[in-house]
PDB file of C-alpha atoms in Angstrom:
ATOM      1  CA  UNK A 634      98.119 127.354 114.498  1.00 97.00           C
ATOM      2  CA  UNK A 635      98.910 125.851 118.237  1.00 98.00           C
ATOM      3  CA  UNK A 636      98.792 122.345 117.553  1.00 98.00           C
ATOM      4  CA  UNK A 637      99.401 119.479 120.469  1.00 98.00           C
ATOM      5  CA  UNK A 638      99.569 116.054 119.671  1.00 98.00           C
ATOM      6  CA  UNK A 639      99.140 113.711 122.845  1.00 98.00           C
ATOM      7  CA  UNK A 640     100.409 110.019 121.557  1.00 96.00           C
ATOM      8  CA  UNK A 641     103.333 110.392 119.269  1.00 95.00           C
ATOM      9  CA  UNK A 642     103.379 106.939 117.966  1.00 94.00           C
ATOM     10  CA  UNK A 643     103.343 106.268 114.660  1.00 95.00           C
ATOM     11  CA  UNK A 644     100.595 108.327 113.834  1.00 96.00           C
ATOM     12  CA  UNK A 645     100.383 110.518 116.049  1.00 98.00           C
ATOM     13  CA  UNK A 646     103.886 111.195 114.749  1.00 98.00           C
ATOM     14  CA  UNK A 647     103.182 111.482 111.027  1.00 98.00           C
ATOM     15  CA  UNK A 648     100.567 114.385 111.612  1.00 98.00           C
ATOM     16  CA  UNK A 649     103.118 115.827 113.998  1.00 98.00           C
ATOM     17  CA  UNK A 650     105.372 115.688 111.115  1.00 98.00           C
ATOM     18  CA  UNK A 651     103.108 116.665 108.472  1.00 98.00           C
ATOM     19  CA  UNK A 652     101.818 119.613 110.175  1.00 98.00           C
ATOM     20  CA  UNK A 653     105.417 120.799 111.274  1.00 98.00           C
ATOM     21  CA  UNK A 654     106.148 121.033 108.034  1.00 98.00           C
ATOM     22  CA  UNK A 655     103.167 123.057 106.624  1.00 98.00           C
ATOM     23  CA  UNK A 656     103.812 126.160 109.310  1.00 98.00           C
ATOM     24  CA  UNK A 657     101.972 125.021 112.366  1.00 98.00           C
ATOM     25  CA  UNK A 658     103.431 125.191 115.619  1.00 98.00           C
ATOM     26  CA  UNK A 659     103.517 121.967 117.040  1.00 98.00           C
ATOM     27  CA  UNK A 660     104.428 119.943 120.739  1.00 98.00           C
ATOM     28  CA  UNK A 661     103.965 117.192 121.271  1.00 98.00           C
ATOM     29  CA  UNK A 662     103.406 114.999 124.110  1.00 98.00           C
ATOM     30  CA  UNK A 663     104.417 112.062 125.333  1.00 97.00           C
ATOM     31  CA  UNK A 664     106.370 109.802 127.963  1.00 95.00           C
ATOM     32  CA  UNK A 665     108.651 107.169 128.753  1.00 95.00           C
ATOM     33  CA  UNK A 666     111.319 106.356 125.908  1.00 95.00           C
ATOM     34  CA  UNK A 667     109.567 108.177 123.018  1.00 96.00           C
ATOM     35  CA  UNK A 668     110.031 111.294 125.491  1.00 97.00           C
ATOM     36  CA  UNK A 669     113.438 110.640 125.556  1.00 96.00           C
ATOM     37  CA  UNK A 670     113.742 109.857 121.857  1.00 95.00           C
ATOM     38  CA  UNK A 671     111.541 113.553 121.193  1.00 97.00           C
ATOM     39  CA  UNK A 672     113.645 115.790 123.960  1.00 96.00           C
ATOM     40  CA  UNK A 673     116.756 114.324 122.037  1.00 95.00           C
ATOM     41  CA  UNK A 674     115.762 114.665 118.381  1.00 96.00           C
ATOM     42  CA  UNK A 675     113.427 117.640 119.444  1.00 96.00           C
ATOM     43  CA  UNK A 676     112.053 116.934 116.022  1.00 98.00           C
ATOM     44  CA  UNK A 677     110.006 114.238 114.362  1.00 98.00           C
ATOM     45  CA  UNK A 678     112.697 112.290 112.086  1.00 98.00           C
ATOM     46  CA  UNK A 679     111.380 110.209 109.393  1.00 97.00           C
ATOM     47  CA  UNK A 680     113.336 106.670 108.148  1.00 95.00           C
ATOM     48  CA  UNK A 681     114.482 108.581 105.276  1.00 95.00           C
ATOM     49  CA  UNK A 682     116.730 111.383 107.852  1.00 95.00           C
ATOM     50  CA  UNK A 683     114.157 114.140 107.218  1.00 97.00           C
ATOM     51  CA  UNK A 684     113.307 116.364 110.272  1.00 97.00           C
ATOM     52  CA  UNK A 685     110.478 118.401 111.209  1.00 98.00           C
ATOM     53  CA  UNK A 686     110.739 120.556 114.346  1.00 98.00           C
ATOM     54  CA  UNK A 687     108.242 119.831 117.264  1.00 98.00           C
ATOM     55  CA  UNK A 688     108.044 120.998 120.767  1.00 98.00           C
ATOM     56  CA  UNK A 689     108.370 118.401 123.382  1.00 98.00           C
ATOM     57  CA  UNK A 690     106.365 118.074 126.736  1.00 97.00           C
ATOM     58  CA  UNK A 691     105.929 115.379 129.122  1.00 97.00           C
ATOM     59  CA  UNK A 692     102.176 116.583 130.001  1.00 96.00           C
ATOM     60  CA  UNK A 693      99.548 118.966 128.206  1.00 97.00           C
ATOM     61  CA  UNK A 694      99.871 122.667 128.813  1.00 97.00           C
ATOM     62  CA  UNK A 695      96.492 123.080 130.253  1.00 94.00           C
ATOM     63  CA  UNK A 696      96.715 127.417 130.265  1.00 97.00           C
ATOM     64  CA  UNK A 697      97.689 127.067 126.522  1.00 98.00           C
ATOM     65  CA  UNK A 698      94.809 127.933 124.368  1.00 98.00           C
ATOM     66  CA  UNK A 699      95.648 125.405 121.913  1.00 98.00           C
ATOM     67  CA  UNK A 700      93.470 125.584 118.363  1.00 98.00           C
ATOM     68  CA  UNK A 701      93.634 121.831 118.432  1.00 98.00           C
ATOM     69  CA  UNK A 702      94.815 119.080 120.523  1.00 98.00           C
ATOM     70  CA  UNK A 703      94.891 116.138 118.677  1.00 98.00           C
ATOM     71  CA  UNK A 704      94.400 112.511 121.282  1.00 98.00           C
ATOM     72  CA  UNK A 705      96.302 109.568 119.094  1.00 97.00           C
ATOM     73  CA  UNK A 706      96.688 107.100 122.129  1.00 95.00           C
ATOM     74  CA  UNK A 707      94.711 103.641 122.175  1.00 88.00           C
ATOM     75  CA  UNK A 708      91.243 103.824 123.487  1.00 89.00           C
ATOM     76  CA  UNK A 709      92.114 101.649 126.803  1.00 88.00           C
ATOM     77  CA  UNK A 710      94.405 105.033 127.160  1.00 92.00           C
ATOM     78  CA  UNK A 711      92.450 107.541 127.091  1.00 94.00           C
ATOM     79  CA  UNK A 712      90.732 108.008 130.233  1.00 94.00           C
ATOM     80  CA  UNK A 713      94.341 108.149 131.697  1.00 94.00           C
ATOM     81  CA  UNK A 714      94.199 111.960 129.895  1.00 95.00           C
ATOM     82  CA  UNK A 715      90.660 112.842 130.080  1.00 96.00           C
ATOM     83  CA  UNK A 716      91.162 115.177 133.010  1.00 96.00           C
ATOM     84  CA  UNK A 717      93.717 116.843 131.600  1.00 95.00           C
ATOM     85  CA  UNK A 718      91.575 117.199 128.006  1.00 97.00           C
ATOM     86  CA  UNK A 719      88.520 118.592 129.777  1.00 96.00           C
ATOM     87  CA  UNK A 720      90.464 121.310 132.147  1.00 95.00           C
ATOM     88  CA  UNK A 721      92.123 122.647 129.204  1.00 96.00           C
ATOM     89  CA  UNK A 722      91.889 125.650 127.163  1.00 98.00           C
ATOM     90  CA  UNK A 723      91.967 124.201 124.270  1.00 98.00           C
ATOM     91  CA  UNK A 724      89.450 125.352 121.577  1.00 98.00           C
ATOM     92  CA  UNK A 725      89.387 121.657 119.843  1.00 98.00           C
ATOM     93  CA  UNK A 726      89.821 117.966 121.355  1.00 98.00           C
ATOM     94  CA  UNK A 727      89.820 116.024 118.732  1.00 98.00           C
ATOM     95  CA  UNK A 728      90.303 111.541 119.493  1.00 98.00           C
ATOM     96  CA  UNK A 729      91.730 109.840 117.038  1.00 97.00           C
ATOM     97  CA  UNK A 730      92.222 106.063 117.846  1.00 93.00           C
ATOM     98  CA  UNK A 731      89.982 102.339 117.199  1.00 91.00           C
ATOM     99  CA  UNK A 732      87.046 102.520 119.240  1.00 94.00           C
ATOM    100  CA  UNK A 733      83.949 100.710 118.990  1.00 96.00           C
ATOM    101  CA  UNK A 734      82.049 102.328 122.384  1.00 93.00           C
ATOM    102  CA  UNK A 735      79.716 105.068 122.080  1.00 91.00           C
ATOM    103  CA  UNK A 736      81.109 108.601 121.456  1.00 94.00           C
ATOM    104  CA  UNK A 737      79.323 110.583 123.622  1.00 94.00           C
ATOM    105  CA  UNK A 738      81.415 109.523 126.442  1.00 94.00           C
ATOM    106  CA  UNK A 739      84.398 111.363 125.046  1.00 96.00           C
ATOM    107  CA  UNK A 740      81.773 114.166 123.987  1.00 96.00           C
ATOM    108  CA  UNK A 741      80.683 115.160 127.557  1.00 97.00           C
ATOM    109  CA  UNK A 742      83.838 115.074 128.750  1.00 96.00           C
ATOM    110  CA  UNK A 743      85.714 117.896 126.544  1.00 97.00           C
ATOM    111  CA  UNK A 744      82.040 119.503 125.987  1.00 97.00           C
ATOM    112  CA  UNK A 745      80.024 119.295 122.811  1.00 97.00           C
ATOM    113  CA  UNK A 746      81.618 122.434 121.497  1.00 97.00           C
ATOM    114  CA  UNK A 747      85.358 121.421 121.445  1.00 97.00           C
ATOM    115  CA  UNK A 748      84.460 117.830 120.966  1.00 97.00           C
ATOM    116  CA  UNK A 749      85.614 116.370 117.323  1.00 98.00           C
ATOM    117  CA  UNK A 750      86.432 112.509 116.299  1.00 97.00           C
ATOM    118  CA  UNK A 751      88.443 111.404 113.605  1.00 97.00           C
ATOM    119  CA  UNK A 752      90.385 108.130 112.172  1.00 96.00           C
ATOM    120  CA  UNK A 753      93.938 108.368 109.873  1.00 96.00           C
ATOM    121  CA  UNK A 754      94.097 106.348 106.590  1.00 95.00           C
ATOM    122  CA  UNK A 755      98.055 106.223 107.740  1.00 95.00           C
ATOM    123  CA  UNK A 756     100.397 102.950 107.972  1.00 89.00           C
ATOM    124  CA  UNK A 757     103.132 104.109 110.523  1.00 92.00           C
ATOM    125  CA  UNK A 758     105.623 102.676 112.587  1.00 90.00           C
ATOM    126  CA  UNK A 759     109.006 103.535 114.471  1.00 92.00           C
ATOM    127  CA  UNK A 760     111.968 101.714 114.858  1.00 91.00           C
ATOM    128  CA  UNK A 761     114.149 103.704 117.000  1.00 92.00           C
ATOM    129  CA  UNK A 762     112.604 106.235 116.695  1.00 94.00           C
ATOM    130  CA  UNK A 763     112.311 106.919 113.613  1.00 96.00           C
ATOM    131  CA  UNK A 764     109.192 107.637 111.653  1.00 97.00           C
ATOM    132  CA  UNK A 765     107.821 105.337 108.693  1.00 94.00           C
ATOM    133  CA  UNK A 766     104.534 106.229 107.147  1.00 95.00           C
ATOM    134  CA  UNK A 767     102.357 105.663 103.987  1.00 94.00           C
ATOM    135  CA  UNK A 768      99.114 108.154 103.724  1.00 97.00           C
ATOM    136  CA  UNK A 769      96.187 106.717 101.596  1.00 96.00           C
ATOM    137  CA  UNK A 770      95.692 109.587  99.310  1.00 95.00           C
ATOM    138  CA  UNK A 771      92.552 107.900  97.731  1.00 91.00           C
ATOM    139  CA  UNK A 772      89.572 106.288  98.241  1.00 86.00           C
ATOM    140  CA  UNK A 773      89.239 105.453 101.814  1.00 87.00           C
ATOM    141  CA  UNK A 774      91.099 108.485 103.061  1.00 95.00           C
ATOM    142  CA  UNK A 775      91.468 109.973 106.680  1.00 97.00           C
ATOM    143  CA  UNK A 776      87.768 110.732 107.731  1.00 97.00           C
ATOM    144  CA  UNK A 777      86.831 113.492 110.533  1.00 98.00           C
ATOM    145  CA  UNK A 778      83.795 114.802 111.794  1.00 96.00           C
ATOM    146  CA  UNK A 779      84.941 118.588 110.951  1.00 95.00           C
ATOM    147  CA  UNK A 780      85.166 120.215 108.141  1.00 97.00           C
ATOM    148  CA  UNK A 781      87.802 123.075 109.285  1.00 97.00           C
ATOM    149  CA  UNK A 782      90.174 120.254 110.281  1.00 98.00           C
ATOM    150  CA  UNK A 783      89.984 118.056 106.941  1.00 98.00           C
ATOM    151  CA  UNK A 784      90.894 120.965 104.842  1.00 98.00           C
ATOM    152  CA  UNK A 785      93.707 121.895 107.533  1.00 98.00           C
ATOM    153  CA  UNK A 786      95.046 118.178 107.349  1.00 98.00           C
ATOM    154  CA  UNK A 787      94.264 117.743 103.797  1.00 98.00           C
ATOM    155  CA  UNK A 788      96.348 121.477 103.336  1.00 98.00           C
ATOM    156  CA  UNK A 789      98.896 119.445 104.949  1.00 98.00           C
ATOM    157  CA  UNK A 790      99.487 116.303 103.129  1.00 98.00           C
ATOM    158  CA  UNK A 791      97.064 114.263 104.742  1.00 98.00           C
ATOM    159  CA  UNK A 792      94.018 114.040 102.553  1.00 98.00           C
ATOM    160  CA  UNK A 793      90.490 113.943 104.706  1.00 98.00           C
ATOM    161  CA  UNK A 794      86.917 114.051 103.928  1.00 97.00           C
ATOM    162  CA  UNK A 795      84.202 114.706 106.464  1.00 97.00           C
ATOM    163  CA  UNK A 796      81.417 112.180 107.594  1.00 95.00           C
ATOM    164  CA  UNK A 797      77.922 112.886 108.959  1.00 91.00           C
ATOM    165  CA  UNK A 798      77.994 109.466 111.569  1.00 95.00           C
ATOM    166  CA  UNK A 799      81.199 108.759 112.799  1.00 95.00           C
ATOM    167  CA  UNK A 800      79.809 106.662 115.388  1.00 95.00           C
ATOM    168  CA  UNK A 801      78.840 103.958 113.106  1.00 97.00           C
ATOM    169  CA  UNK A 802      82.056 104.497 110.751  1.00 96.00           C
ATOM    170  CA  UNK A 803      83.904 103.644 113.358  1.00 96.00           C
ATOM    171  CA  UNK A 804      81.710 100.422 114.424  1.00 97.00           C
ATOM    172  CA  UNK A 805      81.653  99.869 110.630  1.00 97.00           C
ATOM    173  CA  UNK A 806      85.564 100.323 110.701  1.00 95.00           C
ATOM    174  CA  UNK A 807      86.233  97.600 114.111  1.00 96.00           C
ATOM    175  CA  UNK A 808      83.916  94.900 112.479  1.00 97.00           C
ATOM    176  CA  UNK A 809      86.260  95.079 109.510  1.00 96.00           C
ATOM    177  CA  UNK A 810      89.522  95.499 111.192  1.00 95.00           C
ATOM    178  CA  UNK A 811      89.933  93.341 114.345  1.00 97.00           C
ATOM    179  CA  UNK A 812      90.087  90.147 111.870  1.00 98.00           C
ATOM    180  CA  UNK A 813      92.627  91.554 110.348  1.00 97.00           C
ATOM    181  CA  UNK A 814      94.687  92.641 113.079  1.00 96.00           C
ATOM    182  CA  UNK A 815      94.502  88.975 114.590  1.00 98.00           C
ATOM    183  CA  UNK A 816      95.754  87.902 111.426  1.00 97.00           C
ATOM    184  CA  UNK A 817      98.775  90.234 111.230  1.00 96.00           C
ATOM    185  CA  UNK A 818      99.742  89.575 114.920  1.00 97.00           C
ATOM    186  CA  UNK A 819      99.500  85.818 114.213  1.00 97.00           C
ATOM    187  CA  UNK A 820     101.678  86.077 111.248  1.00 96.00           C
ATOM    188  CA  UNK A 821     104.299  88.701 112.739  1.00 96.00           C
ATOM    189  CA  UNK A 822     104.701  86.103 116.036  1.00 96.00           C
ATOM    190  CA  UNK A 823     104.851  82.970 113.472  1.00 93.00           C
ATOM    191  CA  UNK A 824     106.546  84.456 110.738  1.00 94.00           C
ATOM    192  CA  UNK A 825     103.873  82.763 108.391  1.00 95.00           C
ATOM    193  CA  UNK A 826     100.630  83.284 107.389  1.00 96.00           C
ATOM    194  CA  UNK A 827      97.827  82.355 108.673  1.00 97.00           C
ATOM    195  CA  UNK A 828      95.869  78.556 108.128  1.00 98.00           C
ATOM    196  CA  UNK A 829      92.831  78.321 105.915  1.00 98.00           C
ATOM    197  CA  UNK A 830      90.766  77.191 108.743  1.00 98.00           C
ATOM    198  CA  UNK A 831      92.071  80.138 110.939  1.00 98.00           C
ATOM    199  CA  UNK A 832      90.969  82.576 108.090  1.00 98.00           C
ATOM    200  CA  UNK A 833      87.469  80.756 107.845  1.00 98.00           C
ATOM    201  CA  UNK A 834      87.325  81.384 111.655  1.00 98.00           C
ATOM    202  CA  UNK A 835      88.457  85.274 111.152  1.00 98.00           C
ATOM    203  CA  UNK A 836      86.166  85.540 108.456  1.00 98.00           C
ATOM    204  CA  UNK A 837      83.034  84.245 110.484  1.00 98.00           C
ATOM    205  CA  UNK A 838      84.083  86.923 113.479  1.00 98.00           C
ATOM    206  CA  UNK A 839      83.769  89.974 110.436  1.00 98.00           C
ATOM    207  CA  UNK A 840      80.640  88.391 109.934  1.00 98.00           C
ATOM    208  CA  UNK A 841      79.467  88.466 112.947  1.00 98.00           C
ATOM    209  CA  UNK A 842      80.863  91.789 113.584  1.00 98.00           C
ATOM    210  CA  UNK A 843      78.943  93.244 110.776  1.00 98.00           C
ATOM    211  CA  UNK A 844      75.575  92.331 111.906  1.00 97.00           C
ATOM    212  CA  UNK A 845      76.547  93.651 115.506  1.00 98.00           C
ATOM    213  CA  UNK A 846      76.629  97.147 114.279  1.00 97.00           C
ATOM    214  CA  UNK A 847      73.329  96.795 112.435  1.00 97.00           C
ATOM    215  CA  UNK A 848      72.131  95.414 115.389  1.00 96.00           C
ATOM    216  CA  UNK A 849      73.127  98.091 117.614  1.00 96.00           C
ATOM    217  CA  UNK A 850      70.794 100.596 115.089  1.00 95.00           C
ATOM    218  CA  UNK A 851      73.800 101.433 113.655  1.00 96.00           C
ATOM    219  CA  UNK A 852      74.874 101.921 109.202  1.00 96.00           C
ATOM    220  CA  UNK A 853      77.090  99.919 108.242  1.00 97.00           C
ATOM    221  CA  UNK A 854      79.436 102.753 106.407  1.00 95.00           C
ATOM    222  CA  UNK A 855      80.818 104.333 103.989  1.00 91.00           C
ATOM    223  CA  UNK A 856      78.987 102.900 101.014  1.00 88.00           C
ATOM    224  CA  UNK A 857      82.368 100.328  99.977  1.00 89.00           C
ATOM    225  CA  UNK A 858      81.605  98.528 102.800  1.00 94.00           C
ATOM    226  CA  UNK A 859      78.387  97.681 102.503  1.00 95.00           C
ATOM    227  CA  UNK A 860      79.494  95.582  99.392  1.00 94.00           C
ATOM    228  CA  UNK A 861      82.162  93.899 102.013  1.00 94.00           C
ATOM    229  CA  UNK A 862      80.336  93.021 104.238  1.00 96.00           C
ATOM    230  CA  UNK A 863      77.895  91.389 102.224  1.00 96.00           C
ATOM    231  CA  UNK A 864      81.143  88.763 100.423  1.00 97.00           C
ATOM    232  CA  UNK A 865      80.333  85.243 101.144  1.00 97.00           C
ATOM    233  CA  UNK A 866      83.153  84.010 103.819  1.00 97.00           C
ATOM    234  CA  UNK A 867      85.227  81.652 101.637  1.00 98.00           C
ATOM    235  CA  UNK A 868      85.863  85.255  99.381  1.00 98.00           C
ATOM    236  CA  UNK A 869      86.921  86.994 102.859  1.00 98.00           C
ATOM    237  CA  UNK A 870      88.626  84.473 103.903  1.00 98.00           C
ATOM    238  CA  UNK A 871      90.738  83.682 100.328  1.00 98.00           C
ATOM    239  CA  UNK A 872      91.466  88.168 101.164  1.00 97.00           C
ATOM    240  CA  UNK A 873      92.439  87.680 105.324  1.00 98.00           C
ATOM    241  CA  UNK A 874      94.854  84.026 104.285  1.00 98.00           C
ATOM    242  CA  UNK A 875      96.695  86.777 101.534  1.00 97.00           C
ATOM    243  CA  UNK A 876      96.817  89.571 104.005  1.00 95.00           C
ATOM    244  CA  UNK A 877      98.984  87.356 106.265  1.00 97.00           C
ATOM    245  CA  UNK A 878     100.890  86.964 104.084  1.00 96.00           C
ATOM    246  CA  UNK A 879     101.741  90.580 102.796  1.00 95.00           C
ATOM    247  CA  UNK A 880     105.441  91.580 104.234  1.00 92.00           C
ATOM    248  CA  UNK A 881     104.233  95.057 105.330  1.00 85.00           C
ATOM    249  CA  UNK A 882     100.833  94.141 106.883  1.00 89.00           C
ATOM    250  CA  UNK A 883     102.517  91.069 108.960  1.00 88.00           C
ATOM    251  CA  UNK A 884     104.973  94.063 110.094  1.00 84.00           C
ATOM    252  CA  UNK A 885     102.080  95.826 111.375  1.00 84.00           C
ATOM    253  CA  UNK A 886     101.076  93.005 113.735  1.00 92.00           C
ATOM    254  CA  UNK A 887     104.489  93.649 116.077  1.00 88.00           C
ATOM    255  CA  UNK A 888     102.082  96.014 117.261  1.00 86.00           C
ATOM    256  CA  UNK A 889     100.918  93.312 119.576  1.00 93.00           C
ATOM    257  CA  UNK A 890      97.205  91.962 120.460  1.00 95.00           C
ATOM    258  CA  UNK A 891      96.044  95.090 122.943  1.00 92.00           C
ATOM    259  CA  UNK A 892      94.557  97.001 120.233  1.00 91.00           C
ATOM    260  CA  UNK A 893      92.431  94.235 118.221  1.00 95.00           C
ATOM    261  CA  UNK A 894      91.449  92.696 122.196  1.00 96.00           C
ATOM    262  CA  UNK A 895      90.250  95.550 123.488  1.00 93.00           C
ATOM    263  CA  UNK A 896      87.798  96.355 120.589  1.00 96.00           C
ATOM    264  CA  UNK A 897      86.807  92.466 121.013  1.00 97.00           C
ATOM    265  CA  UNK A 898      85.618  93.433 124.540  1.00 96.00           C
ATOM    266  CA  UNK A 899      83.981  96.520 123.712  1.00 95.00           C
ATOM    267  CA  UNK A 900      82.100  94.731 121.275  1.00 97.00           C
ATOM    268  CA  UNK A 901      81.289  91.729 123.774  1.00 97.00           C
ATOM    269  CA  UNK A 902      79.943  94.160 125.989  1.00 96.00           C
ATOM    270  CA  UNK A 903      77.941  95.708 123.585  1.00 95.00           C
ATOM    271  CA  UNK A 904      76.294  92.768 123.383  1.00 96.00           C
ATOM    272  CA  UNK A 905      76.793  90.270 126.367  1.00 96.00           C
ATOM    273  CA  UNK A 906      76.431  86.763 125.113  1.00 95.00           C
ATOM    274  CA  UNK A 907      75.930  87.455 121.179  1.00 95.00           C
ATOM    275  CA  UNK A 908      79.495  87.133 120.120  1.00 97.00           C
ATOM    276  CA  UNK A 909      80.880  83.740 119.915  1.00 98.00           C
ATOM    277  CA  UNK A 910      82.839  83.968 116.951  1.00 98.00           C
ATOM    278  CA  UNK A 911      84.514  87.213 117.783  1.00 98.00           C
ATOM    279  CA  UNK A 912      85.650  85.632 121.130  1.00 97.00           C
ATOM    280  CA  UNK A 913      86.813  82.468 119.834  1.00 98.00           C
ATOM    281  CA  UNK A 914      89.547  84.921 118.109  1.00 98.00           C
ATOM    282  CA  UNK A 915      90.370  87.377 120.812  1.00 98.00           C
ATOM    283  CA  UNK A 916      93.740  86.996 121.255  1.00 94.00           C
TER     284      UNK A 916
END
């Protein structure tokens, strides 16, 4: 298959990677130093020195009739390559990024047709360029809304299940995740964990987070959360003071605060005025 992969950070990088490897003819896309890095290596190249061949473009091919293009840039990114995503002849858009807004933005532009979401179950990161990645193989694996694409990631070493409302996964998924994001950017800048009073107050903005997708008519999703969500705060706090203090999640915070503040102020404006908590952390 004609794969493109537009955002080869980390993961857009380890599906680049993965998919090189099992046959599919991949380029991918990006800009500024990674470009550089890409044209150079023209390869993905993992920490460990493997290589897997990739095509390298500064912009999407829009004649190419690519069977997927695959959109791993952060949501505040995306409109920057909408135009190019919706006058393309690609069979499949598929986003793949932290978003907490309604879908069916992204939907009407690419057309209902093309149109598929999904979110990676992938730790990545590069330094210099090169690629370091763990893929969850169980439980809370990569999730997509198509059923073609799982079995062609899961074919290629990324294991993916398929689920009926990704709209409030992904809610389900922020209201989880910005806490802990704060807390790994706090502990990669300090280089210590975080207070117990600054996990109480992370712990009160999951809270709060939680009942903002049910709220918002949204599930609260898939069924392991629902248990979560429902923890008193001292047990999610006791979890968010250890994940600060986890060498590989306080590595993921040099990531910086864009991410984790920009689904703060989706959510705020989901909801003008009913999310104190989750502002008093916005970094």
């Amino acid at each position: 298959m004609k794969i493109a992969v537009v955002g080869p950070g980390g993961i857009g990088s380890t599906f680049a990677f993965q998919l090189s490897q099992a046959g599919h003819e991949v380029t991918v896309v990006a800009r500024g130093k990674r470009l550089e890095q890409l044209q150079r290596d023209e390869a993905i190249v993992s920490a460990a020195g493997k290589r897997a061949a990739v095509r390298v473009s500064a912009a999407l091919d829009a004649t190419t009739a690519w069977d997927l293009v695959l959109v791993t840039v952060l949501a505040p990114q995306v409109d920057a390559v909408l135009p190019a995503l919706a006058g393309s002849a690609a069979k499949a858009v598929m986003f793949m990024f932290n978003t907490f807004e309604s879908l069916d933005r992204l939907r009407d532009a690419v057309g209902p047709a093309r149109f598929a979401f999904g979110f990676p179950a992938i730790l990545a990161s590069l330094d210099d360029g090169k690629l370091t990645s763990k893929i969850v193989t169980r439980g809370l694996v990569t999730t997509v809304t198509d059923a073609a694409w799982a079995k062609v990631f899961s074919d290629a070493g990324i294991p993916a299940v398929v689920h009926p409302d990704m709209e409030s996964w992904l809610r389900t998924h922020a209201a989880l995740v910005v806490p802990v994001m704060v807390a790994t950017v706090m502990a990669h800048e300090r280089k210590a964990g975080v207070s117990w009073t600054e996990a109480m107050r992370l712990a009160r903005a999951m809270e709060e987070g939680f009942r903002l997708v049910r709220r918002l008519g949204n599930s609260i999703t898939p069924q392991p959360m629902v248990a979560l969500s429902r923890l008193p705060a001292p047990v999610v706090a006791t979890l968010l003071w250890t994940v600060s203090r986890l060498p590989d999640m306080r590595k993921l915070g040099a990531a910086g605060p864009g991410e984790p503040r920009a689904l703060i102020d989706a959510m705020g404006a989901a909801a003008p005025g009913q999310t104190p908590a989750l502002l008093a952390i916005r970094p």
